[in-house]
Short mmCIF file of C-alpha atoms in Angstrom, two decimals:
data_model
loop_
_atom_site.label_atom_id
_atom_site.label_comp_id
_atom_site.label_asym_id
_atom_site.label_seq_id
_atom_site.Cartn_x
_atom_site.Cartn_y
_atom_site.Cartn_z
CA UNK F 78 -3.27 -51.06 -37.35
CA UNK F 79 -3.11 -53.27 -34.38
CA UNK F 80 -5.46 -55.65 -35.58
CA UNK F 81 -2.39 -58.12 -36.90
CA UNK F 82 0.60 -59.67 -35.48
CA UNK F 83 3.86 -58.37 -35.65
CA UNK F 84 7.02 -59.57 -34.96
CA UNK F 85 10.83 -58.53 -34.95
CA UNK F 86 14.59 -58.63 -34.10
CA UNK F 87 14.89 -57.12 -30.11
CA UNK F 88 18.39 -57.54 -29.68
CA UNK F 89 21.32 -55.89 -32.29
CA UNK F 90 22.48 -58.62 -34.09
CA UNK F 91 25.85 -60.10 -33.64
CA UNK F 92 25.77 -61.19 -30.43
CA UNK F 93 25.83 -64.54 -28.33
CA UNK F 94 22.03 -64.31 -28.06
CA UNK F 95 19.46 -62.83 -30.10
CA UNK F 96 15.41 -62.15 -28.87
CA UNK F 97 12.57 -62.17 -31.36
CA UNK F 98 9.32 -60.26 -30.03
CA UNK F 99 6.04 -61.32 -30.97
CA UNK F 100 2.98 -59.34 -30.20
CA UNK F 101 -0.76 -59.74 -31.35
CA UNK F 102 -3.85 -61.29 -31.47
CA UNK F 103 -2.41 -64.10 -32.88
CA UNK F 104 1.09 -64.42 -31.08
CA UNK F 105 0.08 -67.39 -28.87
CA UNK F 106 -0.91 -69.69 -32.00
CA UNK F 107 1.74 -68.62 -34.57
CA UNK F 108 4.28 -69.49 -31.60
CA UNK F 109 2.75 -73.01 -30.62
CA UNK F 110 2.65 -74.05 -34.50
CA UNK F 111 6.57 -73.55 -34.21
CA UNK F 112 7.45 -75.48 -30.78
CA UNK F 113 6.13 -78.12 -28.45
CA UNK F 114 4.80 -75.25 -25.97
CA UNK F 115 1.27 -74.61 -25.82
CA UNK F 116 1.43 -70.67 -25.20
CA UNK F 117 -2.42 -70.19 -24.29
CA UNK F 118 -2.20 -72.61 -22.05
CA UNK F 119 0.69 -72.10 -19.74
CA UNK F 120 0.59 -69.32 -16.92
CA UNK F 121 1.41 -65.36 -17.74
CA UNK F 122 4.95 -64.44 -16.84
CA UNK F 123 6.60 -67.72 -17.45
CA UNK F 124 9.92 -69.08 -19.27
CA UNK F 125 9.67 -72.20 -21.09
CA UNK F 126 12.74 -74.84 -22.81
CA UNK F 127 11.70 -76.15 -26.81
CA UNK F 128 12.63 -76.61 -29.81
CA UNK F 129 11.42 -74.40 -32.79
CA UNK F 130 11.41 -76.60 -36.03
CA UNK F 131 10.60 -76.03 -39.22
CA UNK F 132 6.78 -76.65 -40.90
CA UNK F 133 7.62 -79.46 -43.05
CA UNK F 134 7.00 -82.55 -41.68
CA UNK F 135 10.09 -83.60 -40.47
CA UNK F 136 9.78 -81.22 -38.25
CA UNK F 137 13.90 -80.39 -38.35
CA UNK F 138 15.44 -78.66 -35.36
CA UNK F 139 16.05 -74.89 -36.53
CA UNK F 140 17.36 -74.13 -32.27
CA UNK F 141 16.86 -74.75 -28.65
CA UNK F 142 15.04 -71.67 -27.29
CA UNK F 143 13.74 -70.15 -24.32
CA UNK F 144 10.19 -68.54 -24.65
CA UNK F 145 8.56 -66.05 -22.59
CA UNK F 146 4.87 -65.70 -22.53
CA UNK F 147 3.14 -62.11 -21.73
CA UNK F 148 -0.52 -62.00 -21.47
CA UNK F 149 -2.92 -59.01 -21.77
CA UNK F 150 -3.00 -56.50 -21.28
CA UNK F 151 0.22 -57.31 -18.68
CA UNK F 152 2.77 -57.20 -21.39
CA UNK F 153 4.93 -54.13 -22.88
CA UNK F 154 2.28 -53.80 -25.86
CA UNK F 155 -0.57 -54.65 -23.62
CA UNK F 156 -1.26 -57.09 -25.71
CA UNK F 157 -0.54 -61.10 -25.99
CA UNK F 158 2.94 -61.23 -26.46
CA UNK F 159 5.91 -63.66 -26.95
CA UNK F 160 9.79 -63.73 -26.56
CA UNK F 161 12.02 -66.22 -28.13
CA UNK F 162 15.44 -66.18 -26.98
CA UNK F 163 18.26 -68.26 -29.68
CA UNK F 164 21.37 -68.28 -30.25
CA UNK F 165 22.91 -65.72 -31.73
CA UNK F 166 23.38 -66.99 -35.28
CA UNK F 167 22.02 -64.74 -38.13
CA UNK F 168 21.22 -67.89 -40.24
CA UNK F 169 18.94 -69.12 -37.03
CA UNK F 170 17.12 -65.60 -36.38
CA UNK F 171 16.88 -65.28 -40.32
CA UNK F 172 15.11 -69.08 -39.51
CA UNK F 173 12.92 -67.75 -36.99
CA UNK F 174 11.77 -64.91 -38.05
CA UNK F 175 11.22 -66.35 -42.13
CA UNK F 176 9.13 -69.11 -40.27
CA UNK F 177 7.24 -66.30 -37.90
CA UNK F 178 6.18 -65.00 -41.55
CA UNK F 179 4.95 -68.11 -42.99
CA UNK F 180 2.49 -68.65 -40.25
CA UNK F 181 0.61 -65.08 -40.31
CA UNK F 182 3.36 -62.15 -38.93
CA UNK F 183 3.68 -59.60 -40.43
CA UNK F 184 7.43 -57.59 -39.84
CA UNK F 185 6.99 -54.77 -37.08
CA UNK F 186 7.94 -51.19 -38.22
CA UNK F 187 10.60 -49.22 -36.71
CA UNK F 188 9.09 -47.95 -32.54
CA UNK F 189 5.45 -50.41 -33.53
CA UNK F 190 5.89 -52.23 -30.58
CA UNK F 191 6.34 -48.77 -28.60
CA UNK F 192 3.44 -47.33 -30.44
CA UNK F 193 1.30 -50.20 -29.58
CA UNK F 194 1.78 -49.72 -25.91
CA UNK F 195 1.12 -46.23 -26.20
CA UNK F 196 -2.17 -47.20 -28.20
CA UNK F 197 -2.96 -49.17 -25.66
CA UNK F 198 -2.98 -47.04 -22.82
CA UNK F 199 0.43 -48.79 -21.62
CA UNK F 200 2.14 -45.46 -21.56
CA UNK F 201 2.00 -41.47 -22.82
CA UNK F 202 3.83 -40.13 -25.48
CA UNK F 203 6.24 -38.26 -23.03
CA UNK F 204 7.19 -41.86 -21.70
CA UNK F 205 7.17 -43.66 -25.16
CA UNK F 206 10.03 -40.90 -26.16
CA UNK F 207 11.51 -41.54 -23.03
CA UNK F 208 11.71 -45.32 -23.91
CA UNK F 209 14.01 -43.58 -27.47
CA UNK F 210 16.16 -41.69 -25.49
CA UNK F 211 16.99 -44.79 -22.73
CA UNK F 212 18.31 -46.59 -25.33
CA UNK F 213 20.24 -43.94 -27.53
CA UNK F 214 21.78 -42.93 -23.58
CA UNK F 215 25.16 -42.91 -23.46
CA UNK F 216 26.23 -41.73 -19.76
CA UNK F 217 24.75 -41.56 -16.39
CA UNK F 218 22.88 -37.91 -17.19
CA UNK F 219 21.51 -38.81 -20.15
CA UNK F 220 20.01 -42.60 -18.58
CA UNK F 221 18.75 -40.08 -15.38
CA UNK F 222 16.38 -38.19 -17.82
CA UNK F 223 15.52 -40.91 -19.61
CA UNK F 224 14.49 -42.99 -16.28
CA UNK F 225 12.65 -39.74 -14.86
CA UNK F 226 10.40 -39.52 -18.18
CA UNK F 227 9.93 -42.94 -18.05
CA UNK F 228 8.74 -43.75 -14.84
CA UNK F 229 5.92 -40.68 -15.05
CA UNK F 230 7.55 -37.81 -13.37
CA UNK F 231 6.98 -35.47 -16.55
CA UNK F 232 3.67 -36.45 -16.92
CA UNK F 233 2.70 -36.36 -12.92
CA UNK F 234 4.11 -32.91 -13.24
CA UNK F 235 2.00 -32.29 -16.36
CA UNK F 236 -1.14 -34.13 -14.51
CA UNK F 237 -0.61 -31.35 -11.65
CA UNK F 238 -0.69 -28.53 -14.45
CA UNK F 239 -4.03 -29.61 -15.85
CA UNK F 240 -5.72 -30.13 -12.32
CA UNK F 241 -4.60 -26.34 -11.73
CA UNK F 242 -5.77 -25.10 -15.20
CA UNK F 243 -9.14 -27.24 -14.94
CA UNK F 244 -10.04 -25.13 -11.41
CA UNK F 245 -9.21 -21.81 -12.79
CA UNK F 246 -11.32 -23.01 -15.64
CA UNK F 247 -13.98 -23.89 -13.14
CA UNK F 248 -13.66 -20.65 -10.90
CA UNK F 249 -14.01 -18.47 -14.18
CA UNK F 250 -16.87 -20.57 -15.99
CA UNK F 251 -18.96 -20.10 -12.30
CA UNK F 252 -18.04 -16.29 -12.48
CA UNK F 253 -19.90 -16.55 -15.60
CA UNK F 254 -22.87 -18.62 -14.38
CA UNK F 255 -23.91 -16.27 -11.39
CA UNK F 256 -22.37 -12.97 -12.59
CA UNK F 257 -26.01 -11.47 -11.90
CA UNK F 258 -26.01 -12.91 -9.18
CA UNK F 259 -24.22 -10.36 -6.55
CA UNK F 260 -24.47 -12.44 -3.30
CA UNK F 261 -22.48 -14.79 -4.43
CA UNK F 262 -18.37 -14.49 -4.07
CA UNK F 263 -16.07 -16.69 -6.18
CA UNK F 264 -12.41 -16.46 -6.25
CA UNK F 265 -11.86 -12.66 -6.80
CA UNK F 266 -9.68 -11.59 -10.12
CA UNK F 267 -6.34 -11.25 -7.45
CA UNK F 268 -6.67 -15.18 -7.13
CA UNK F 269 -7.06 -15.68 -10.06
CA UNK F 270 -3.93 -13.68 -11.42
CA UNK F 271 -2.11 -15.89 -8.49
CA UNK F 272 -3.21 -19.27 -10.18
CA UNK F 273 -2.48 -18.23 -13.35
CA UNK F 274 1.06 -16.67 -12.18
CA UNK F 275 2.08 -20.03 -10.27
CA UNK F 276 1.12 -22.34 -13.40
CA UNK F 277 3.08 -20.24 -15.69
CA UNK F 278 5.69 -19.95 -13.58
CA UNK F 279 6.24 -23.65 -13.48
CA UNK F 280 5.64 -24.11 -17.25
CA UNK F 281 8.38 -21.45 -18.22
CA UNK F 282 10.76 -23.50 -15.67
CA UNK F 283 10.33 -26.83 -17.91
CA UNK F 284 11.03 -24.61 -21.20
CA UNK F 285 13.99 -23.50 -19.74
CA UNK F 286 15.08 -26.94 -18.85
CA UNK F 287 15.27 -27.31 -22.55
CA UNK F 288 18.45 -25.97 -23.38
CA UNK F 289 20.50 -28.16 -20.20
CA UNK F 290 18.23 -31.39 -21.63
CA UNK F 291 19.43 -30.49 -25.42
CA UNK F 292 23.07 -29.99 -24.31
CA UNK F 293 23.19 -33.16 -21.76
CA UNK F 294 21.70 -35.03 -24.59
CA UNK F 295 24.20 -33.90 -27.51
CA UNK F 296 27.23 -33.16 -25.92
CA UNK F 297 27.86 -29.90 -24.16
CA UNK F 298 30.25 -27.98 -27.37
CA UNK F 299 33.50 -27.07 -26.09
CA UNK F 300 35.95 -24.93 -28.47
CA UNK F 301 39.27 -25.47 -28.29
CA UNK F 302 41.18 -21.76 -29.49
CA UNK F 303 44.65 -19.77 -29.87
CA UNK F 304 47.35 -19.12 -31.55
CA UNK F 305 48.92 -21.67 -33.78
CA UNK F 306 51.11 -24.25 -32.48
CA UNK F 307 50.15 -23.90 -28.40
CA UNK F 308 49.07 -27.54 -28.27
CA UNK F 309 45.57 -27.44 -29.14
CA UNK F 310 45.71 -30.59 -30.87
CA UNK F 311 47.79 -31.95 -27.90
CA UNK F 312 44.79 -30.90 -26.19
CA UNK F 313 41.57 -32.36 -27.81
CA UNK F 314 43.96 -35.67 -27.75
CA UNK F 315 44.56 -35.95 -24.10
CA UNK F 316 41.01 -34.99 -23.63
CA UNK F 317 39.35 -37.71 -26.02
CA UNK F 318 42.18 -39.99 -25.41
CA UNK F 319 43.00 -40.39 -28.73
CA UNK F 320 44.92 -39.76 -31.77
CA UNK F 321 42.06 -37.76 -33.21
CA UNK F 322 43.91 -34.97 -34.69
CA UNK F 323 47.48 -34.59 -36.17
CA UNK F 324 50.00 -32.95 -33.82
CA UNK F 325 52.78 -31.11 -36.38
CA UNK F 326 55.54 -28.11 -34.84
CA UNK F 327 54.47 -27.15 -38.06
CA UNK F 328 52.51 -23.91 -37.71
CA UNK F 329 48.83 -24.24 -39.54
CA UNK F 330 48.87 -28.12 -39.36
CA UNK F 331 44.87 -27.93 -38.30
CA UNK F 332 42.75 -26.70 -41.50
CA UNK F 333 39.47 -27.63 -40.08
CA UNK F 334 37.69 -27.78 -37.30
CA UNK F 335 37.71 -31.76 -35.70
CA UNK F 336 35.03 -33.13 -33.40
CA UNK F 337 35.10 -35.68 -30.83
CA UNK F 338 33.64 -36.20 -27.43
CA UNK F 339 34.09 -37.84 -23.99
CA UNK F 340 32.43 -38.00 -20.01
CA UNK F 341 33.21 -35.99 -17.66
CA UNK F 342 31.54 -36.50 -14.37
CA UNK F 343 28.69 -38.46 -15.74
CA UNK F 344 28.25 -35.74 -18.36
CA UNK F 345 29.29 -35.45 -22.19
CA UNK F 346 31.57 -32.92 -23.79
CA UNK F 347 31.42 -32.09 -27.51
CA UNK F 348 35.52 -31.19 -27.47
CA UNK F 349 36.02 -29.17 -31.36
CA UNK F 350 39.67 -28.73 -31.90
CA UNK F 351 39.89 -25.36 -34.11
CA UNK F 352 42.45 -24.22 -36.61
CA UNK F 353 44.75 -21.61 -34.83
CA UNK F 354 44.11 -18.00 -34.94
CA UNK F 355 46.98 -15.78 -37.16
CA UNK F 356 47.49 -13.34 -40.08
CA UNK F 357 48.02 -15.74 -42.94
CA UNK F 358 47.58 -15.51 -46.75
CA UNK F 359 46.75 -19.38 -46.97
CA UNK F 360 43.59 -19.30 -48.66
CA UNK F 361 42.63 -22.53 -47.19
CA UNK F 362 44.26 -21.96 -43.65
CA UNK F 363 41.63 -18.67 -43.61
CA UNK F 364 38.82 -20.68 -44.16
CA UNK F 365 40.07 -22.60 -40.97
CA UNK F 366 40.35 -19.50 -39.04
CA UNK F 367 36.19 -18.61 -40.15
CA UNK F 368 35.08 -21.59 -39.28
CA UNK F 369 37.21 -21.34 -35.81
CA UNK F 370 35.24 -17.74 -35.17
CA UNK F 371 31.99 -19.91 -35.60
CA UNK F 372 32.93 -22.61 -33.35
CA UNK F 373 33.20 -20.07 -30.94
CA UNK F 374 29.66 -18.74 -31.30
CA UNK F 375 28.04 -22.38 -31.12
CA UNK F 376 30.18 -23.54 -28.30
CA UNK F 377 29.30 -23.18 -24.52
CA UNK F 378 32.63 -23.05 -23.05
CA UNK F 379 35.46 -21.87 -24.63
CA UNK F 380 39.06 -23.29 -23.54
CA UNK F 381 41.46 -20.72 -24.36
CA UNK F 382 44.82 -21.62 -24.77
CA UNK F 383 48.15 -20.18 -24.28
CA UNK F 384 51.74 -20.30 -24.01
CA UNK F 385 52.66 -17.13 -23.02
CA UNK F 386 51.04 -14.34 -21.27
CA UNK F 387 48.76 -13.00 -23.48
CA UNK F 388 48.49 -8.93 -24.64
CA UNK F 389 45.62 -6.70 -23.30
CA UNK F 390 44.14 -6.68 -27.03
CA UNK F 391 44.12 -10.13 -27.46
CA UNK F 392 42.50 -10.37 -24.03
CA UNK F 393 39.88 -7.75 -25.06
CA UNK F 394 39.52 -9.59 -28.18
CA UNK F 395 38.86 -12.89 -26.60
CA UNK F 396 36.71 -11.33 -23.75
CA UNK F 397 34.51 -10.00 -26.68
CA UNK F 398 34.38 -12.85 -28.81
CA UNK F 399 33.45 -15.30 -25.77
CA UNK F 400 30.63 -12.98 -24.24
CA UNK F 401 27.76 -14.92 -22.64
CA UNK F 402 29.97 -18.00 -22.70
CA UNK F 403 31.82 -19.73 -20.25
CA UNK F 404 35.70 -18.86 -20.67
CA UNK F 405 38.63 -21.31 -19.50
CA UNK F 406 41.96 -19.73 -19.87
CA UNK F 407 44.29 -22.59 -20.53
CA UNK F 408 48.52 -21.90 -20.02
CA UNK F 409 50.00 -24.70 -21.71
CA UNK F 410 53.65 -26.08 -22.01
CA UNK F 411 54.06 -25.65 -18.29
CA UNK F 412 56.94 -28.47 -18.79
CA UNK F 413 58.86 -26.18 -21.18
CA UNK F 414 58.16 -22.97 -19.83
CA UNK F 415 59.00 -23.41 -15.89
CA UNK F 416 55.65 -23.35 -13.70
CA UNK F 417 57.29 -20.50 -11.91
CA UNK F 418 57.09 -18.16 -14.37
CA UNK F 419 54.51 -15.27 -13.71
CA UNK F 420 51.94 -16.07 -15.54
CA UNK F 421 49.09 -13.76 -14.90
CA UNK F 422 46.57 -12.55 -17.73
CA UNK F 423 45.46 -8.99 -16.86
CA UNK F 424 42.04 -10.42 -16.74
CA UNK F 425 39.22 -7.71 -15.35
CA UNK F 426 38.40 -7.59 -12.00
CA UNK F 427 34.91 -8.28 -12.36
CA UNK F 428 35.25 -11.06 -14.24
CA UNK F 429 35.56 -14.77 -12.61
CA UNK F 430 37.60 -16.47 -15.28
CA UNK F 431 39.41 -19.58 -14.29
CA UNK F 432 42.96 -20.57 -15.39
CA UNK F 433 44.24 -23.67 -15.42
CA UNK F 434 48.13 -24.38 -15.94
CA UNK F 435 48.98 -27.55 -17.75
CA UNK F 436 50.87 -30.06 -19.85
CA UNK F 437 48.74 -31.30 -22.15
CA UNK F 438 52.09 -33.59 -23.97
CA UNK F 439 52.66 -35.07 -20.32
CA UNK F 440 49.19 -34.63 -18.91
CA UNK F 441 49.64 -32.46 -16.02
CA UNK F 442 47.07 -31.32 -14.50
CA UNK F 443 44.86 -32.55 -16.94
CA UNK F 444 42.13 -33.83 -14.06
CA UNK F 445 42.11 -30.30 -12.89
CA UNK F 446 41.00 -28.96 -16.27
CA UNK F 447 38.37 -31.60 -16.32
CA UNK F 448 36.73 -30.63 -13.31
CA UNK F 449 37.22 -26.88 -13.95
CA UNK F 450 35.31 -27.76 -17.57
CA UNK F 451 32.87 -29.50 -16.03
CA UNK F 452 32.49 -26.65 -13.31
CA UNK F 453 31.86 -24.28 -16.59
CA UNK F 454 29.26 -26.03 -17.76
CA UNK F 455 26.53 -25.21 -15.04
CA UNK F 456 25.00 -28.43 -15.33
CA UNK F 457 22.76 -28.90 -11.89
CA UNK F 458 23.05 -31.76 -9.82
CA UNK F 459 20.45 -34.11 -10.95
CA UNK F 460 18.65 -37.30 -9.87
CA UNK F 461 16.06 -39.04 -11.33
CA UNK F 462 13.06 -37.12 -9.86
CA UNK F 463 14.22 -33.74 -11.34
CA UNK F 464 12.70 -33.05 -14.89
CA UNK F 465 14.52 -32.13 -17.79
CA UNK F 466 12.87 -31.35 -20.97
CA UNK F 467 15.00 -32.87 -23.70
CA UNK F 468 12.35 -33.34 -27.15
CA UNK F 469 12.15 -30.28 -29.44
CA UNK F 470 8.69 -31.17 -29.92
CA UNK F 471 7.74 -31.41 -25.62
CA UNK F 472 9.59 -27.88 -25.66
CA UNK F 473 7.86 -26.64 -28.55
CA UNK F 474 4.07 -27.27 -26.72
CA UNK F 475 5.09 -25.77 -23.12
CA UNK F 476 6.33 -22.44 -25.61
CA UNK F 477 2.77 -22.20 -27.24
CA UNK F 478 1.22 -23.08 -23.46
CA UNK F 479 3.31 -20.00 -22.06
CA UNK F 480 2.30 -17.93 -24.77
CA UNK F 481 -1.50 -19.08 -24.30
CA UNK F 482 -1.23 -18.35 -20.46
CA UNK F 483 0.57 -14.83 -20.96
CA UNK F 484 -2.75 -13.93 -22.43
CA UNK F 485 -4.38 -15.42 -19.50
CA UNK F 486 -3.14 -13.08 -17.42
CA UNK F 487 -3.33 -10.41 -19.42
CA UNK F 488 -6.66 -10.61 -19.74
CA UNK F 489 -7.55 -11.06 -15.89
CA UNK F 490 -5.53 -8.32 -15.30
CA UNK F 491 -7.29 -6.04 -17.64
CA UNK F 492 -10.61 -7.31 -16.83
CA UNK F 493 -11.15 -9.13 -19.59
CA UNK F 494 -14.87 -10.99 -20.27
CA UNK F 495 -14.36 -14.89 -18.58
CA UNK F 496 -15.69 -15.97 -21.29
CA UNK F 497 -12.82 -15.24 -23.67
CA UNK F 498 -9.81 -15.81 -20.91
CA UNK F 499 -12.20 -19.31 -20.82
CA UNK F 500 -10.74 -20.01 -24.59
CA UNK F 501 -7.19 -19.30 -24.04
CA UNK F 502 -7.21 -21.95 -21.31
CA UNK F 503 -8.90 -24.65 -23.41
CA UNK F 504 -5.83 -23.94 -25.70
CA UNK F 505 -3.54 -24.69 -23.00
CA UNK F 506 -4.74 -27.73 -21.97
CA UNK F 507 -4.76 -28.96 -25.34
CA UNK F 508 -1.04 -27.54 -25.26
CA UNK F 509 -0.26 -29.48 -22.54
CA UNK F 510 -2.25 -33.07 -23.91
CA UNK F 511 -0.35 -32.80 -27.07
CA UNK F 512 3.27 -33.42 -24.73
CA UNK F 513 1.27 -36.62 -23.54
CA UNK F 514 -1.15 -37.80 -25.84
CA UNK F 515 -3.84 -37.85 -22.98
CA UNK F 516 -7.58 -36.45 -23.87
CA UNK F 517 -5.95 -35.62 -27.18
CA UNK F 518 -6.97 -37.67 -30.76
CA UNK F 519 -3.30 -37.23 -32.13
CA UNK F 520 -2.59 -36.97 -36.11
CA UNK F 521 -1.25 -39.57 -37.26
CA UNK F 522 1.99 -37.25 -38.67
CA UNK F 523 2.98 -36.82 -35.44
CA UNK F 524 2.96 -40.22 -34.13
CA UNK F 525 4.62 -41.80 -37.74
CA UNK F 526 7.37 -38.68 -36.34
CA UNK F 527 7.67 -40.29 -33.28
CA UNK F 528 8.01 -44.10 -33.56
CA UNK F 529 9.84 -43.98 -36.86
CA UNK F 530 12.90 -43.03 -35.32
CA UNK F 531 12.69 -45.70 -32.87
CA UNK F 532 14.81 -49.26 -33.71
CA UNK F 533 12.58 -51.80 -35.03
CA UNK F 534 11.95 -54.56 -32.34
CA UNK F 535 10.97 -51.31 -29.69
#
């Protein structure tokens, strides 16, 4: 699989520049046969000026071109590997690339170049995901994870894990070794329950990470709800800062639910503008209304909005609809309905709901939702060291590991033979290599899984 050379389009096209990657046994030669630079011969790490022409033997000038050689195993494959900076021009990298061909490449697949570095021992599979989710980053909490997985936190974290597991392994295979022999003490069941207890503690902290990592990742869903015609269009507008959804005094106007998101604080919101809630006989406005009662049970905050004080059953209602969630109740129209008006929702004692007072046609107070959403969302304050599990299939490995170490301890606490607790930690450990890749022959499934959704050129 990595026995050929590959080659492909780095850069989206379109643009004032465009890079071609070359990486392979053969990179160095198919290069030289296209320019005056002699790539095997000039030092690692350096930027050369040439032409690339074309084979015949007039040798016509296709561009002027920068190359960069990268020798192995010191390159982002680990193997030889060249990058052509040209213009921009599609006809040009069409040029390049058609000529790459002719002399022996062969067109990389979507993530090869990735999965070639992770071949090579360049990097896990944690950080080869990671390398997917930098570029697919769309704010600063999204880049953070993606920098923290690159750089080897996770799998430091994950290295940590396996030293632990690998001397509880040790302590209970020894236990096994000497058991007739009675004096001679090893660690005692108690320590190893305490081991066992700290390493699972710290694996069912990373699965829980998954559900901030999914939401930071795709948007954290916020529903938009009430009555017809209080401005929840007006809303989601102001929010997104734009036109995205047709504002009518019309009562019904939204049908459907509408989608669109924006940053707050570093952070993205999924904003989904519902149809308004009312006794109708509109057979198509109901269908709104549904699918407005299941925005509510995906979303994570709920921004409920108002124009009036609302009644204690519609407060119950919403209170029950909106349980486990975060609620924001929203009084709108503040520049119709004078800001001194009592406004106060009978809203129970024990529970800390916020409520914001706004304009959402003028945009007052608008800020002061924004922080009070992103307040709702719970997100911790993050920097690059902390880890956040974000991949499905990292989450689904550190479930399995839990449930593998929850039989651990049950068996140490039950006095259990070694020799079977011995088996369940061999499974975790293998639960653990599968996140990486490390000590671990991986099916080819699940790396084709991996790397195909990559963009070809990484």
């Amino acid at each position: 699989m990595t026995s050929d050379t590959i080659c492909a389009l780095a850069t989206a096209p379109g643009g004032a520049l465009g890079i071609i990657r070359v990486s392979g046994p053969e990179a160095f030669p198919i290069v030289s046969s296209l320019c005056a630079v002699r790539c095997d011969a000039v030092a690692a790490n350096t930027i050369h000026y040439t032409h690339i022409t074309t084979l015949t033997p007039a040798k016509e000038v296709i561009d002027e071109v920068m190359v960069s050689i990268f020798r192995a195993p010191h390159s982002y494959t680990g193997e030889d590997a060249v990058e052509i900076s040209c213009h921009g021009s599609r006809y040009i990298l069409n040029k390049v690339l058609a000529l790459l061909l002719q002399k022996g490449c062969r067109m990389a697949g979507p993530g090869e170049f990735t999965m070639r570095a992770y071949l090579n021992g360049k990097m896990d599979l944690s950080q080869a995901e990671a390398v997917a989710d930098l570029i697919a980053s769309t704010n600063q909490s999204t880049h953070q994870l993606a920098m923290s997985q690159l750089r080897g936190h996770f799998s430091s974290e994950l290295t940590q894990l396996r030293e632990q597991l690998l001397k509880l392994t040790s302590l209970l295979e020894l236990e096994l070794d000497f058991s007739d022999h009675e004096d001679l003490a090893f660690a005692d069941r108690g320590e190893l329950i305490s081991i066992a207890n700290k390493i699972n503690n710290r694996v069912t902290a990373l699965a829980h990470s998954f559900e901030t990592g999914q939401a930071l990742k795709n948007g954290i869903p916020v529903a938009i709800v009430g009555k017809t015609n209080v401005g929840k269009s007006t809303l989601l507008n102001k929010l997104v800062r734009d036109d995205r959804a047709i504002v009518s005094s019309v009562h019904g106007t939204t049908r459907d639910t509408i989608e669109d998101t924006t940053d707050i604080n570093g952070v993205t919101f999924r904003f989904i503008d519902t149809a308004g809630i009312r006794q109708t006989t509109d057979e198509v406005e109901q269908i709104g209304i549904t699918r407005t009662y299941a925005a509510i049970k995906k979303a994570q905050i709920i921004l409920w909005i108002l124009d009036t004080n609302p009644t204690k059953e519609e407060l119950e209602e919403i209170l029950e609809q909106t349980k486990g969630k975060s609620l924001v109740i929203i009084r709108n129209k503040i520049d119709i309905n004078s800001s001194k008006q009592q406004f106060h929702p009978a809203i129970p004692e024990q529970k800390d709901i916020p409520v914001v007072e706004i304009s959402a046609k003028l945009g007052i107070n608008i800020d002061k939702l924004e922080q009070t959403i992103f307040e709702s969302a719970n997100i911790p304050e993050l920097s690059e060291q902390d880890i956040i599990v974000s991949s499905a299939r990292q989450y689904l490995s550190l479930v399995k590991a839990h449930e593998n170490l929850s039989r651990v301890l049950s068996g140490l606490e039950t006095g259990l033979s070694g020799d079977l607790i011995s088996e369940d930690l061999r499974l975790i450990l293998d639960d653990l290599a599968d996140i990486t890749g490390q000590g671990r022959i991986m099916p080819s499934e699940v790396l084709g899984n991996i790397f195909t959704h990559f963009c070809v050129g990484k």
